Coordinates of C-alpha atoms in Angstrom, one line a residue:
M1 CA 0.0 0.0 0.0
Q2 CA 2.8 2.4 0.8
A3 CA 4.5 1.9 -2.5
S4 CA 1.2 2.4 -4.4
N5 CA 0.5 5.7 -2.6
C6 CA 4.0 6.9 -3.3
I7 CA 3.6 6.2 -7.0
R8 CA 0.2 7.8 -7.1
E9 CA 1.6 11.0 -5.8
A10 CA 4.7 11.0 -8.0
C11 CA 5.6 14.1 -10.0
F12 CA 5.0 13.7 -13.7
N13 CA 8.4 15.2 -14.6
T14 CA 10.6 13.0 -12.5
C15 CA 11.2 9.2 -12.4
C16 CA 9.6 7.7 -9.4
S17 CA 12.0 4.7 -9.3
P18 CA 13.7 5.7 -6.0
P19 CA 10.6 4.7 -3.9
L20 CA 10.9 1.2 -5.5
L21 CA 14.6 0.8 -4.7
H22 CA 15.6 -1.0 -1.6
T23 CA 17.3 2.1 -0.3
S24 CA 16.6 5.7 -1.2
P25 CA 19.3 7.9 -2.8
P26 CA 20.3 11.1 -1.1
P27 CA 18.4 14.4 -1.7
S28 CA 19.3 16.0 -5.0
S29 CA 20.6 19.2 -3.4
D30 CA 23.0 17.3 -1.1
F31 CA 24.1 15.0 -3.9
A32 CA 24.8 17.9 -6.3
S33 CA 26.8 19.7 -3.6
A34 CA 28.9 16.5 -2.9
I35 CA 29.6 16.1 -6.6
A36 CA 30.7 19.7 -6.9
S37 CA 33.0 19.5 -3.9
S38 CA 34.8 16.6 -5.4
L39 CA 36.3 18.5 -8.3
H40 CA 38.1 21.8 -7.3
P41 CA 34.9 23.7 -6.6
N42 CA 36.3 27.2 -7.3
T43 CA 38.2 26.3 -10.4
V44 CA 37.6 26.2 -14.1
F45 CA 39.9 24.4 -16.5
T46 CA 41.2 26.2 -19.6
N47 CA 44.2 24.1 -20.5
P48 CA 44.2 20.3 -21.1
E49 CA 47.6 20.0 -19.5
S50 CA 46.2 21.5 -16.2
L51 CA 43.8 18.7 -15.3
P52 CA 44.4 17.1 -11.9
P53 CA 45.6 13.4 -12.0
P54 CA 42.9 10.7 -11.9
G55 CA 44.1 9.3 -8.6
E56 CA 43.6 12.6 -6.8
L57 CA 40.1 13.1 -8.2
L58 CA 39.0 9.5 -7.4
S59 CA 40.1 10.0 -3.8
A60 CA 38.2 13.3 -3.7
L61 CA 35.1 11.6 -5.1
T62 CA 35.1 8.7 -2.6
A63 CA 35.6 11.2 0.2
A64 CA 32.7 13.4 -1.0
V65 CA 30.4 10.6 -1.8
P66 CA 31.1 7.7 0.6
T67 CA 28.5 5.5 -1.1
Y68 CA 30.6 5.4 -4.2
S69 CA 32.6 2.2 -4.5
N70 CA 35.2 1.4 -7.2
S71 CA 34.3 -2.2 -6.6
P72 CA 36.9 -4.9 -7.4
G73 CA 33.9 -7.1 -8.2
A74 CA 33.1 -4.9 -11.2
A75 CA 36.7 -5.0 -12.3
R76 CA 36.6 -8.8 -12.3
A77 CA 33.3 -8.8 -14.3
R78 CA 34.8 -6.6 -17.0
V79 CA 36.7 -9.6 -18.3
S80 CA 33.5 -11.5 -18.9
L81 CA 31.1 -8.9 -20.1
D82 CA 30.8 -6.2 -22.7
Y83 CA 30.3 -3.4 -20.3
V84 CA 28.1 -1.4 -22.6
G85 CA 25.6 -4.1 -23.3
H86 CA 23.4 -6.1 -20.8
G87 CA 25.9 -9.0 -20.8
L88 CA 23.5 -12.0 -20.6
F89 CA 26.0 -14.7 -21.3
S90 CA 29.1 -16.0 -19.6
H91 CA 32.8 -15.5 -19.5
A92 CA 33.2 -19.0 -21.0
Q93 CA 32.9 -17.2 -24.4
A94 CA 35.9 -15.0 -23.6
D95 CA 37.9 -17.9 -22.4
A96 CA 37.2 -19.8 -25.5
H97 CA 37.7 -16.8 -27.8
E98 CA 34.7 -17.8 -29.9
R99 CA 31.1 -16.9 -30.7
F100 CA 28.6 -18.3 -28.2
F101 CA 25.4 -18.6 -30.3
D102 CA 23.9 -18.2 -33.7
F103 CA 20.4 -17.6 -35.1
S104 CA 18.1 -19.9 -36.9
Y105 CA 14.7 -18.9 -38.3
G106 CA 12.2 -21.5 -37.5
G107 CA 12.8 -25.1 -36.4
A108 CA 12.5 -26.7 -33.0
E109 CA 13.4 -24.7 -29.9
T110 CA 16.9 -25.6 -28.7
A111 CA 17.8 -26.1 -25.1
L112 CA 20.0 -22.9 -25.4
H113 CA 17.0 -20.9 -26.6
A114 CA 14.7 -22.2 -23.8
A115 CA 17.3 -21.4 -21.1
A116 CA 17.9 -18.0 -22.5
K117 CA 14.2 -17.2 -22.5
W118 CA 14.0 -18.4 -18.9
R119 CA 16.9 -16.2 -17.8
V120 CA 15.5 -13.2 -19.6
M121 CA 12.1 -13.6 -17.9
R122 CA 13.8 -13.9 -14.6
Y123 CA 15.9 -10.8 -15.3
M124 CA 12.8 -8.8 -16.3
N125 CA 10.9 -10.0 -13.3
L126 CA 8.1 -11.4 -15.5
S127 CA 5.9 -14.4 -14.6
E128 CA 5.4 -17.0 -17.3
E129 CA 1.8 -17.1 -16.1
D130 CA 1.3 -13.5 -17.1
Y131 CA 3.6 -13.0 -20.1
M132 CA 4.9 -14.8 -23.2
L133 CA 8.3 -14.0 -24.8
V134 CA 9.7 -14.0 -28.3
L135 CA 13.3 -13.3 -29.3
T136 CA 14.1 -11.1 -32.3
A137 CA 17.3 -10.4 -34.2
N138 CA 17.4 -6.7 -33.0
Q139 CA 15.4 -3.9 -31.6
S140 CA 14.0 -2.8 -35.0
S141 CA 12.7 -6.3 -35.6
A142 CA 10.9 -6.3 -32.2
F143 CA 9.2 -2.9 -33.0
S144 CA 8.4 -4.1 -36.5
L145 CA 6.8 -7.3 -35.3
L146 CA 4.6 -5.5 -32.9
A147 CA 3.8 -2.9 -35.5
Q148 CA 2.6 -5.6 -37.9
S149 CA 0.5 -7.3 -35.2
Y150 CA -1.1 -4.3 -33.5
P151 CA -4.6 -3.3 -34.8
F152 CA -3.9 0.2 -35.9
E153 CA -6.9 -0.1 -38.3
S154 CA -9.3 0.1 -35.3
R155 CA -7.1 1.8 -32.7
Q156 CA -5.4 4.3 -34.9
S157 CA -3.5 6.6 -32.5
L158 CA 0.2 6.1 -31.7
V159 CA 1.9 8.3 -29.1
T160 CA 5.6 8.1 -28.3
V161 CA 8.0 9.7 -25.7
Y162 CA 11.4 9.9 -27.3
D163 CA 13.7 13.0 -27.2
H164 CA 15.8 11.7 -30.1
D165 CA 15.4 10.1 -33.5
S166 CA 15.0 6.3 -33.3
E167 CA 15.4 4.1 -36.3
A168 CA 13.9 1.2 -34.4
L169 CA 10.6 3.2 -33.9
K170 CA 10.2 3.9 -37.6
P171 CA 8.4 0.6 -38.5
M172 CA 5.8 1.4 -35.9
T173 CA 5.2 5.0 -37.1
D174 CA 5.0 3.7 -40.7
A175 CA 2.5 1.0 -39.8
A176 CA 0.3 3.5 -38.0
G177 CA 0.5 5.9 -41.0
K178 CA -0.5 3.3 -43.5
C179 CA -3.7 2.6 -41.6
G180 CA -4.5 6.3 -41.5
G181 CA -3.5 6.6 -37.9
L182 CA -2.6 9.7 -36.0
Y183 CA 1.0 9.7 -34.8
Q184 CA 2.0 12.2 -32.1
S185 CA 5.1 12.6 -30.0
A186 CA 5.7 14.1 -26.6
T187 CA 7.6 17.4 -26.8
F188 CA 10.5 18.4 -24.6
S189 CA 11.7 21.7 -23.2
W190 CA 15.1 23.1 -24.1
P191 CA 17.8 22.5 -22.9
G192 CA 16.8 20.3 -19.9
L193 CA 14.7 18.0 -22.1
R194 CA 11.9 17.6 -19.6
I195 CA 8.5 16.4 -20.9
I196 CA 6.1 19.3 -21.5
S197 CA 3.5 17.7 -19.2
K198 CA 0.5 19.8 -20.2
K199 CA 0.7 18.8 -23.8
L200 CA 1.3 15.0 -23.2
R201 CA -1.5 14.9 -20.7
K202 CA -3.9 16.5 -23.1
V203 CA -3.0 13.9 -25.8
L204 CA -3.5 10.9 -23.5
T205 CA -6.9 12.1 -22.3
T206 CA -8.4 12.5 -25.8
K207 CA -10.9 10.0 -27.2
N208 CA -8.5 8.8 -29.9
R209 CA -6.8 5.9 -28.3
G210 CA -4.3 3.3 -29.4
L211 CA -0.7 2.5 -28.5
F212 CA 1.4 4.4 -26.1
A213 CA 5.2 3.7 -26.6
F214 CA 7.1 4.8 -23.5
P215 CA 10.7 4.5 -22.5
L216 CA 11.5 5.0 -18.8
Q217 CA 14.8 6.6 -19.8
S218 CA 16.3 8.3 -22.8
K219 CA 19.3 6.4 -24.1
V220 CA 20.7 9.6 -25.6
S221 CA 20.2 12.3 -22.9
G222 CA 19.8 10.2 -19.7
A223 CA 16.5 11.9 -18.9
R224 CA 14.2 9.7 -16.8
Y225 CA 10.4 9.8 -16.8
S226 CA 7.7 9.0 -14.3
Y227 CA 6.0 5.7 -14.2
Q228 CA 2.8 7.7 -13.8
W229 CA 2.6 8.3 -17.6
M230 CA 2.0 4.6 -18.0
N231 CA -0.7 4.7 -15.4
L232 CA -2.4 7.8 -17.0
A233 CA -2.4 6.1 -20.4
R234 CA -3.9 2.9 -19.0
E235 CA -6.6 4.7 -17.1
N236 CA -7.6 6.4 -20.4
G237 CA -7.8 3.2 -22.4
W238 CA -4.4 3.0 -24.1
H239 CA -2.4 -0.1 -24.6
V240 CA 1.1 0.5 -23.2
L241 CA 4.4 -0.5 -24.7
L242 CA 7.3 -0.2 -22.3
D243 CA 10.6 0.2 -24.1
A244 CA 13.2 -0.9 -21.5
S245 CA 16.1 -1.0 -24.0
A246 CA 17.9 1.9 -22.4
L247 CA 18.0 0.4 -18.9
A248 CA 21.1 -1.2 -17.6
A249 CA 21.6 -4.5 -15.9
K250 CA 19.8 -4.7 -12.6
E251 CA 17.7 -1.5 -13.2
M252 CA 15.0 -3.9 -14.4
E253 CA 14.5 -4.7 -10.7
T254 CA 13.1 -1.2 -10.1
L255 CA 10.4 -1.5 -12.8
G256 CA 7.5 -2.3 -10.5
L257 CA 5.8 -4.4 -13.1
S258 CA 3.5 -5.9 -10.5
L259 CA 2.0 -2.5 -10.2
F260 CA 1.8 -1.4 -13.9
H261 CA 1.7 -4.5 -16.0
P262 CA 2.4 -3.0 -19.4
D263 CA 0.8 -4.8 -22.3
F264 CA 4.1 -5.1 -24.2
I265 CA 7.7 -4.8 -23.2
I266 CA 10.8 -4.6 -25.4
C267 CA 14.3 -5.2 -23.9
S268 CA 17.6 -5.4 -25.8
F269 CA 20.6 -7.6 -25.1
F270 CA 23.3 -6.3 -27.4
K271 CA 27.1 -6.3 -27.8
I272 CA 27.5 -9.7 -26.4
F273 CA 30.9 -11.4 -27.1
G274 CA 31.3 -12.5 -30.7
E275 CA 30.8 -10.9 -34.1
N276 CA 27.5 -11.2 -36.0
P277 CA 25.1 -11.8 -34.2
S278 CA 26.2 -9.5 -31.5
G279 CA 23.1 -9.9 -29.5
F280 CA 19.3 -10.1 -29.7
C281 CA 16.1 -8.3 -28.5
C282 CA 13.1 -9.5 -26.6
L283 CA 9.4 -8.8 -27.0
A284 CA 7.2 -9.7 -24.1
V285 CA 3.4 -9.8 -24.5
K286 CA 1.0 -9.8 -21.6
K287 CA -1.2 -12.9 -22.2
S288 CA -4.4 -11.0 -21.4
S289 CA -3.6 -8.5 -24.1
A290 CA -2.5 -11.1 -26.8
S291 CA -6.0 -11.5 -28.1
I292 CA -6.0 -8.0 -29.7
L293 CA -3.0 -8.8 -31.9
K294 CA -3.4 -10.2 -35.4
L295 CA -1.0 -12.6 -37.0
P296 CA 1.9 -10.7 -38.7
S297 CA 2.3 -10.9 -42.4
T298 CA 5.7 -12.4 -41.9
N299 CA 7.7 -13.8 -39.0
M300 CA 10.8 -12.0 -40.3
G301 CA 13.0 -11.1 -37.3
I302 CA 11.8 -13.8 -34.9
V303 CA 14.8 -16.0 -34.1
N304 CA 15.8 -19.2 -32.3
L305 CA 19.1 -19.2 -30.5
V306 CA 21.3 -22.2 -31.4
P307 CA 24.9 -22.9 -30.4
E308 CA 27.5 -21.6 -32.9
T309 CA 28.6 -24.3 -35.3
N310 CA 32.2 -24.5 -34.1
S311 CA 31.4 -23.8 -30.5
T312 CA 32.8 -26.0 -27.7
I313 CA 30.1 -24.9 -25.4
N314 CA 27.5 -27.6 -25.1
D315 CA 23.9 -26.9 -26.0
E316 CA 22.8 -28.8 -22.9
V317 CA 24.7 -26.5 -20.5
I318 CA 24.0 -22.6 -20.4
E319 CA 25.5 -20.6 -17.9
F320 CA 24.6 -16.9 -17.8
G321 CA 27.6 -15.5 -16.0
G322 CA 26.9 -12.0 -17.1
L323 CA 23.8 -11.4 -15.2
D324 CA 25.0 -13.7 -12.4
E325 CA 27.9 -11.2 -12.0
A326 CA 25.4 -8.4 -11.8
D327 CA 23.4 -10.3 -9.1
E328 CA 26.6 -10.6 -7.0
L329 CA 27.4 -6.9 -7.4
G330 CA 23.9 -6.0 -6.3
L331 CA 21.4 -3.3 -7.3
V332 CA 22.3 -0.7 -4.8
R333 CA 26.0 -0.8 -5.5
I334 CA 25.5 -0.7 -9.3
S335 CA 23.0 2.1 -9.3
G336 CA 25.1 4.1 -6.9
R337 CA 28.2 3.7 -9.0
V338 CA 26.5 4.8 -12.2
R339 CA 24.8 7.7 -10.5
C340 CA 28.1 9.0 -9.2
L341 CA 30.0 8.5 -12.4
V342 CA 27.5 10.1 -14.8
N343 CA 27.0 13.1 -12.6
W344 CA 30.7 13.5 -12.1
V345 CA 31.4 13.6 -15.8
V346 CA 28.5 16.0 -16.4
H347 CA 29.9 18.4 -13.8
A348 CA 33.4 18.0 -15.1
L349 CA 32.5 18.7 -18.7
Q350 CA 30.8 21.9 -17.6
K351 CA 34.0 23.1 -15.9
L352 CA 36.0 23.3 -19.2
R353 CA 36.2 26.8 -20.6
H354 CA 38.1 28.4 -23.4
P355 CA 41.1 30.5 -22.2
G356 CA 40.9 34.3 -22.1
E357 CA 38.8 36.8 -20.2
G358 CA 35.1 35.7 -20.4
G359 CA 36.1 32.5 -22.1
L360 CA 33.1 30.5 -23.5
A361 CA 32.2 27.1 -22.2
L362 CA 33.8 24.3 -24.2
V363 CA 30.9 21.9 -23.8
E364 CA 27.1 22.3 -24.0
V365 CA 25.3 19.5 -22.0
Y366 CA 21.7 18.8 -22.9
G367 CA 19.2 17.1 -20.7
P368 CA 19.4 16.7 -16.9
G369 CA 22.2 18.5 -15.1
V370 CA 23.7 17.0 -11.9
R371 CA 20.7 15.2 -10.6
V372 CA 20.4 12.1 -8.4
D373 CA 17.7 10.6 -10.7
R374 CA 19.4 11.0 -14.1
G375 CA 20.2 8.0 -16.2
G376 CA 23.6 6.8 -17.4
A377 CA 23.8 8.7 -20.7
V378 CA 25.0 12.1 -21.6
A379 CA 24.2 14.2 -24.7
F380 CA 26.6 17.1 -25.4
N381 CA 28.4 19.2 -28.0
V382 CA 31.9 20.6 -28.1
C383 CA 32.2 24.2 -29.1
D384 CA 35.2 26.1 -30.4
W385 CA 36.5 29.4 -29.0
K386 CA 34.0 31.3 -31.2
G387 CA 31.0 29.3 -29.8
E388 CA 30.5 27.3 -33.0
R389 CA 29.7 23.6 -32.5
V390 CA 32.2 21.0 -33.6
E391 CA 30.6 18.5 -35.9
P392 CA 29.5 15.5 -33.7
G393 CA 30.7 13.0 -36.2
L394 CA 34.2 14.5 -36.1
V395 CA 34.3 14.4 -32.3
Q396 CA 33.3 10.7 -32.5
K397 CA 36.1 9.9 -35.0
L398 CA 38.7 11.6 -33.0
A399 CA 37.5 9.8 -29.9
D400 CA 37.8 6.5 -31.7
R401 CA 41.5 7.2 -32.2
S402 CA 41.8 7.5 -28.4
N403 CA 39.9 4.2 -27.9
I404 CA 37.0 6.0 -26.5
S405 CA 33.6 4.8 -27.7
L406 CA 31.2 7.7 -28.3
G407 CA 28.0 7.8 -30.3
V408 CA 26.1 10.4 -32.3
G409 CA 22.4 11.2 -32.1
F410 CA 19.8 13.7 -33.1
L411 CA 17.7 15.3 -30.4
S412 CA 14.2 15.9 -31.7
N413 CA 10.6 16.8 -30.7
I414 CA 12.0 19.8 -28.8
W415 CA 10.2 23.0 -28.0
F416 CA 12.9 25.7 -28.2
G417 CA 10.8 28.7 -27.3
D418 CA 10.3 31.6 -29.8
E419 CA 13.8 33.1 -29.8
R420 CA 15.6 29.8 -29.8
R421 CA 13.3 28.5 -32.5
K422 CA 14.0 31.4 -34.8
K423 CA 17.8 31.0 -34.3
T424 CA 17.6 27.2 -34.9
K425 CA 15.6 27.6 -38.2
T426 CA 18.4 29.8 -39.7
K427 CA 21.0 27.1 -38.9
T428 CA 18.9 23.9 -39.7
K429 CA 16.9 24.3 -42.8
R430 CA 15.6 20.8 -43.2
R431 CA 15.2 19.4 -39.7
S432 CA 14.2 20.9 -36.3
G433 CA 16.5 19.5 -33.6
V434 CA 20.1 19.3 -32.6
G435 CA 22.8 16.8 -33.6
V436 CA 24.8 15.6 -30.5
V437 CA 27.6 13.5 -29.2
T438 CA 26.5 10.8 -26.8
A439 CA 28.3 8.9 -24.1
S440 CA 26.8 5.9 -22.3
L441 CA 27.8 4.4 -19.0
G442 CA 27.0 0.9 -17.9
M443 CA 27.2 -1.2 -14.7
L444 CA 30.9 -1.9 -15.3
S445 CA 32.0 1.6 -16.2
D446 CA 34.6 2.9 -13.7
F447 CA 36.2 6.2 -12.8
E448 CA 39.0 5.7 -15.3
D449 CA 36.4 5.6 -18.1
V450 CA 34.8 9.0 -17.3
Y451 CA 38.2 10.6 -16.5
R452 CA 39.5 9.5 -19.9
L453 CA 36.4 10.9 -21.6
W454 CA 36.9 14.3 -19.7
A455 CA 40.6 14.4 -20.6
F456 CA 39.8 13.7 -24.3
V457 CA 37.2 16.5 -24.5
A458 CA 39.6 18.9 -22.8
R459 CA 42.0 18.5 -25.7
F460 CA 39.6 20.7 -27.7
L461 CA 40.7 23.6 -25.5
D462 CA 43.7 23.6 -27.8
A463 CA 42.5 25.6 -30.8
D464 CA 44.8 23.6 -33.1
F465 CA 43.8 20.2 -31.8
V466 CA 41.8 19.2 -34.9
E467 CA 44.5 20.4 -37.3
K468 CA 47.2 18.6 -35.3
E469 CA 45.2 15.4 -35.6
K470 CA 44.9 15.8 -39.3
W471 CA 48.7 16.2 -39.6
R472 CA 49.3 13.2 -37.4
Y473 CA 47.0 11.1 -39.6
T474 CA 48.9 12.0 -42.8
A475 CA 52.3 11.7 -41.1
L476 CA 51.4 8.0 -40.6
N477 CA 51.3 7.6 -44.4
Q478 CA 47.6 7.5 -44.6
T479 CA 46.2 8.6 -48.0
T480 CA 42.8 9.7 -46.9
V481 CA 41.9 12.2 -44.2
E482 CA 38.6 11.1 -42.9
V483 CA 38.2 13.8 -40.3

């Protein structure tokens, strides 16, 4: 009863996952102060050579935020998991230096497939009495399968909550459009990327109902959203699709599915050891909602997991060491680590400024600032000394040379306000939004990862950094300068 009351009173613009955690995080104001105190509070950094050493800053962080733990358990797990993905499978793959599974389309269910489905259901806290599960080749396949099956002919409205362009979502928006459906998206304020609540609430309380596609967290900006949006949609007759693909290992335990019971859930397991296939996606369907679905025109994308042909791993044994490692680390420790690291790097990026009197900020961070409830992703742009943004793709390529994995994305569905909208139209003729660099943190990210990211971005304080990189590229006898 207490958890239910807490959720009922939750703010629409914040994620109410903390009441569902075993322990509550510290208040946002105290947490922000602690993060600020861990990185030379009265100092800005204008020279990449002036950054304090990582050991000093790690000691300062652990002193300011005692709950942070650079756990040796996480370090051990790094050898057995891809620390960006969910890491479903075991370190036996790494030991054997081989692929662990392959796909087949059709055929009898293998023991490997059955065991994987069981482990996924357990991970997602789903009961086999309530949900059925299919595995697909990727996230786009899962969205496409549901799009083909959902009765958009009779329930024509599709509403989504994404602050970025999503290729995976496109099959669903196309399917709704072919049926003459009405597609609408939530809009987000600039630059914090909060849901504009009044507009979304109005959409969900109209008579035109259908499917509400809702992620608890943006995989680009790290913004988190309240569970109550699912509740509001359900109360007004919508079917609810929960997109849990952006959630990291163990965060599934905070979903409170026993309270909300979404009709459909999509969850992605990607970047597992091996080459193609590098992972798979899951579509869970609540059995009481299955009757509304029609048979899809094709089963394209539905897969059966089979042992890789040359694998020495027996089909009869499946060991899921990845999530077992996560179980050992524990929810509180994992969520606390990611919370500290992502907020530290957000704060650190904002302390980089171009040299000179009144020097401009080097980095623009979009989405939540230092907040106890932000997710493990950061969207940002690097700006030169004139305030012009460096092309995100260029930042990504230069990061690759330093063995730092960054992504690029496009923030969309944004309400800039009148002045900002006019300025943006002059710069972006074809599309309304902002291209960004993205960084994602997972359960096995550590302080070294975020420090290396910060130190890399700081190199742009040198006005000649890009030109020097071009010269270095050609000096290595490369014939093409891709930057």
